[in-house]
mmCIF file of C-alpha atoms in Angstrom:
data_model
loop_
_atom_site.group_PDB
_atom_site.id
_atom_site.type_symbol
_atom_site.label_atom_id
_atom_site.label_comp_id
_atom_site.label_asym_id
_atom_site.label_seq_id
_atom_site.Cartn_x
_atom_site.Cartn_y
_atom_site.Cartn_z
ATOM 1 C CA UNK Z 50 -30.857 -113.768 -167.941
ATOM 2 C CA UNK Z 51 -28.921 -111.628 -170.400
ATOM 3 C CA UNK Z 52 -26.014 -113.225 -172.231
ATOM 4 C CA UNK Z 53 -22.539 -111.903 -171.498
ATOM 5 C CA UNK Z 54 -21.432 -108.846 -173.416
ATOM 6 C CA UNK Z 55 -17.904 -107.591 -173.755
ATOM 7 C CA UNK Z 56 -17.391 -103.854 -174.074
ATOM 8 C CA UNK Z 57 -14.560 -101.897 -175.656
ATOM 9 C CA UNK Z 58 -13.989 -98.229 -176.381
ATOM 10 C CA UNK Z 59 -11.947 -97.289 -179.424
ATOM 11 C CA UNK Z 60 -10.679 -93.894 -180.498
ATOM 12 C CA UNK Z 61 -8.933 -92.414 -183.516
ATOM 13 C CA UNK Z 62 -8.559 -88.719 -184.341
ATOM 14 C CA UNK Z 63 -11.874 -87.246 -183.112
ATOM 15 C CA UNK Z 64 -13.939 -90.423 -183.597
ATOM 16 C CA UNK Z 65 -15.096 -92.460 -180.597
ATOM 17 C CA UNK Z 66 -16.572 -95.958 -180.931
ATOM 18 C CA UNK Z 67 -18.384 -97.912 -178.229
ATOM 19 C CA UNK Z 68 -18.253 -101.595 -179.137
ATOM 20 C CA UNK Z 69 -20.342 -104.467 -177.715
ATOM 21 C CA UNK Z 70 -19.389 -108.068 -178.466
ATOM 22 C CA UNK Z 71 -21.966 -110.794 -177.804
ATOM 23 C CA UNK Z 72 -21.674 -114.461 -178.738
ATOM 24 C CA UNK Z 73 -23.382 -115.017 -182.072
ATOM 25 C CA UNK Z 74 -22.899 -115.689 -185.748
ATOM 26 C CA UNK Z 75 -20.766 -112.739 -186.872
ATOM 27 C CA UNK Z 76 -23.398 -110.059 -187.561
ATOM 28 C CA UNK Z 77 -21.968 -106.526 -187.446
ATOM 29 C CA UNK Z 78 -24.183 -103.459 -186.957
ATOM 30 C CA UNK Z 79 -22.903 -99.887 -186.835
ATOM 31 C CA UNK Z 80 -25.250 -97.207 -185.449
ATOM 32 C CA UNK Z 81 -28.194 -99.564 -186.024
ATOM 33 C CA UNK Z 82 -27.302 -100.176 -189.681
ATOM 34 C CA UNK Z 83 -25.636 -103.209 -191.303
ATOM 35 C CA UNK Z 84 -21.879 -102.898 -191.807
ATOM 36 C CA UNK Z 85 -22.175 -102.819 -195.623
ATOM 37 C CA UNK Z 86 -24.589 -99.870 -195.493
ATOM 38 C CA UNK Z 87 -22.556 -97.771 -193.041
ATOM 39 C CA UNK Z 88 -19.031 -98.364 -194.370
ATOM 40 C CA UNK Z 89 -19.469 -98.571 -198.146
ATOM 41 C CA UNK Z 90 -15.739 -98.665 -198.981
ATOM 42 C CA UNK Z 91 -14.223 -102.181 -198.939
ATOM 43 C CA UNK Z 92 -10.911 -101.054 -197.432
ATOM 44 C CA UNK Z 93 -12.696 -99.502 -194.447
ATOM 45 C CA UNK Z 94 -14.609 -102.748 -193.830
ATOM 46 C CA UNK Z 95 -11.405 -104.828 -194.083
ATOM 47 C CA UNK Z 96 -9.607 -102.408 -191.746
ATOM 48 C CA UNK Z 97 -12.460 -102.582 -189.232
ATOM 49 C CA UNK Z 98 -12.721 -106.395 -189.217
ATOM 50 C CA UNK Z 99 -8.958 -106.968 -188.937
ATOM 51 C CA UNK Z 100 -8.977 -107.843 -185.190
ATOM 52 C CA UNK Z 101 -11.704 -110.475 -185.725
ATOM 53 C CA UNK Z 102 -10.002 -111.965 -188.802
ATOM 54 C CA UNK Z 103 -6.541 -112.148 -187.216
ATOM 55 C CA UNK Z 104 -7.894 -113.955 -184.114
ATOM 56 C CA UNK Z 105 -10.262 -116.285 -186.050
ATOM 57 C CA UNK Z 106 -13.286 -115.004 -184.109
ATOM 58 C CA UNK Z 107 -15.207 -113.546 -187.059
ATOM 59 C CA UNK Z 108 -18.150 -115.984 -186.789
ATOM 60 C CA UNK Z 109 -18.110 -116.309 -182.989
ATOM 61 C CA UNK Z 110 -19.310 -112.830 -182.020
ATOM 62 C CA UNK Z 111 -22.067 -110.432 -183.001
ATOM 63 C CA UNK Z 112 -20.681 -106.892 -182.994
ATOM 64 C CA UNK Z 113 -22.810 -103.864 -182.178
ATOM 65 C CA UNK Z 114 -21.164 -100.452 -182.474
ATOM 66 C CA UNK Z 115 -22.104 -96.866 -181.670
ATOM 67 C CA UNK Z 116 -19.656 -94.490 -183.322
ATOM 68 C CA UNK Z 117 -19.613 -90.695 -183.412
ATOM 69 C CA UNK Z 118 -17.290 -87.901 -184.503
ATOM 70 C CA UNK Z 119 -14.668 -87.694 -187.203
ATOM 71 C CA UNK Z 120 -14.964 -88.970 -190.756
ATOM 72 C CA UNK Z 121 -15.407 -92.434 -192.246
ATOM 73 C CA UNK Z 122 -11.738 -93.458 -192.016
ATOM 74 C CA UNK Z 123 -11.350 -92.200 -188.466
ATOM 75 C CA UNK Z 124 -14.550 -93.975 -187.460
ATOM 76 C CA UNK Z 125 -13.374 -97.239 -189.030
ATOM 77 C CA UNK Z 126 -10.095 -96.951 -187.105
ATOM 78 C CA UNK Z 127 -11.965 -96.228 -183.870
ATOM 79 C CA UNK Z 128 -14.217 -99.269 -184.352
ATOM 80 C CA UNK Z 129 -11.161 -101.444 -185.058
ATOM 81 C CA UNK Z 130 -9.528 -100.250 -181.829
ATOM 82 C CA UNK Z 131 -12.744 -100.865 -179.872
ATOM 83 C CA UNK Z 132 -13.200 -104.391 -181.260
ATOM 84 C CA UNK Z 133 -9.609 -105.276 -180.325
ATOM 85 C CA UNK Z 134 -10.138 -104.023 -176.771
ATOM 86 C CA UNK Z 135 -13.428 -105.907 -176.420
ATOM 87 C CA UNK Z 136 -11.792 -109.118 -177.697
ATOM 88 C CA UNK Z 137 -9.184 -108.902 -174.932
ATOM 89 C CA UNK Z 138 -11.986 -108.554 -172.401
ATOM 90 C CA UNK Z 139 -13.592 -111.677 -173.888
ATOM 91 C CA UNK Z 140 -10.369 -113.719 -173.978
ATOM 92 C CA UNK Z 141 -7.099 -112.431 -172.487
ATOM 93 C CA UNK Z 142 -5.118 -115.069 -174.436
ATOM 94 C CA UNK Z 143 -5.708 -113.095 -177.657
ATOM 95 C CA UNK Z 144 -3.641 -110.165 -176.367
ATOM 96 C CA UNK Z 145 -0.235 -111.221 -177.845
ATOM 97 C CA UNK Z 146 -1.784 -111.754 -181.296
ATOM 98 C CA UNK Z 147 -3.528 -108.368 -181.292
ATOM 99 C CA UNK Z 148 -0.542 -106.550 -179.780
ATOM 100 C CA UNK Z 149 1.928 -107.950 -182.334
ATOM 101 C CA UNK Z 150 -0.246 -106.607 -185.156
ATOM 102 C CA UNK Z 151 -0.508 -103.181 -183.506
ATOM 103 C CA UNK Z 152 -4.266 -103.362 -183.055
ATOM 104 C CA UNK Z 153 -4.215 -102.233 -179.421
ATOM 105 C CA UNK Z 154 -2.264 -99.046 -180.047
ATOM 106 C CA UNK Z 155 -4.384 -95.912 -180.114
ATOM 107 C CA UNK Z 156 -3.444 -93.798 -183.133
ATOM 108 C CA UNK Z 157 -2.586 -90.448 -181.486
ATOM 109 C CA UNK Z 158 -2.407 -88.359 -184.663
ATOM 110 C CA UNK Z 159 -4.900 -85.508 -184.531
ATOM 111 C CA UNK Z 160 -5.346 -82.216 -186.291
ATOM 112 C CA UNK Z 161 -3.256 -79.486 -184.691
ATOM 113 C CA UNK Z 162 -5.166 -76.489 -183.377
ATOM 114 C CA UNK Z 163 -5.111 -73.134 -185.129
ATOM 115 C CA UNK Z 164 -2.968 -70.539 -183.340
ATOM 116 C CA UNK Z 165 -3.944 -66.888 -182.924
ATOM 117 C CA UNK Z 166 -2.126 -64.387 -185.157
ATOM 118 C CA UNK Z 167 -1.843 -67.021 -187.900
ATOM 119 C CA UNK Z 168 -4.221 -68.311 -190.570
ATOM 120 C CA UNK Z 169 -3.666 -71.955 -189.578
ATOM 121 C CA UNK Z 170 -1.755 -74.199 -187.210
ATOM 122 C CA UNK Z 171 1.683 -73.534 -188.719
ATOM 123 C CA UNK Z 172 1.058 -71.237 -191.671
ATOM 124 C CA UNK Z 173 1.928 -67.556 -191.249
ATOM 125 C CA UNK Z 174 0.284 -64.520 -192.782
ATOM 126 C CA UNK Z 175 2.202 -63.153 -195.769
ATOM 127 C CA UNK Z 176 5.284 -61.190 -194.787
ATOM 128 C CA UNK Z 177 5.667 -57.747 -196.320
ATOM 129 C CA UNK Z 178 9.109 -56.151 -196.048
ATOM 130 C CA UNK Z 179 7.836 -52.699 -197.064
#
């Protein structure tokens, strides 16, 4: 019989993370690689592990993540969102703690699309009076 897994989907900008939490010793793998090899910047790792640290569940779950799209910071934010959602599925009593720290809020900021007749989203082509 397979042990229980808790799933969570996290998003930020164009990055999407599918997170699986299983009871374990705190091992984190991202796209089949150890956390330290995938996210080499310390701040990204701290940002990503924030839901586990704030709920004291860092050594209770093994985290397995598939993440795609966006850049490293967006992916770290997506994983953080996914972990928070999976933790709520595992234990609904953690919701107030995660919510008060803003870990359940999806960051809606995305790049604005380029408009036709302009070189960018808001920038205009140079105006020539004559």
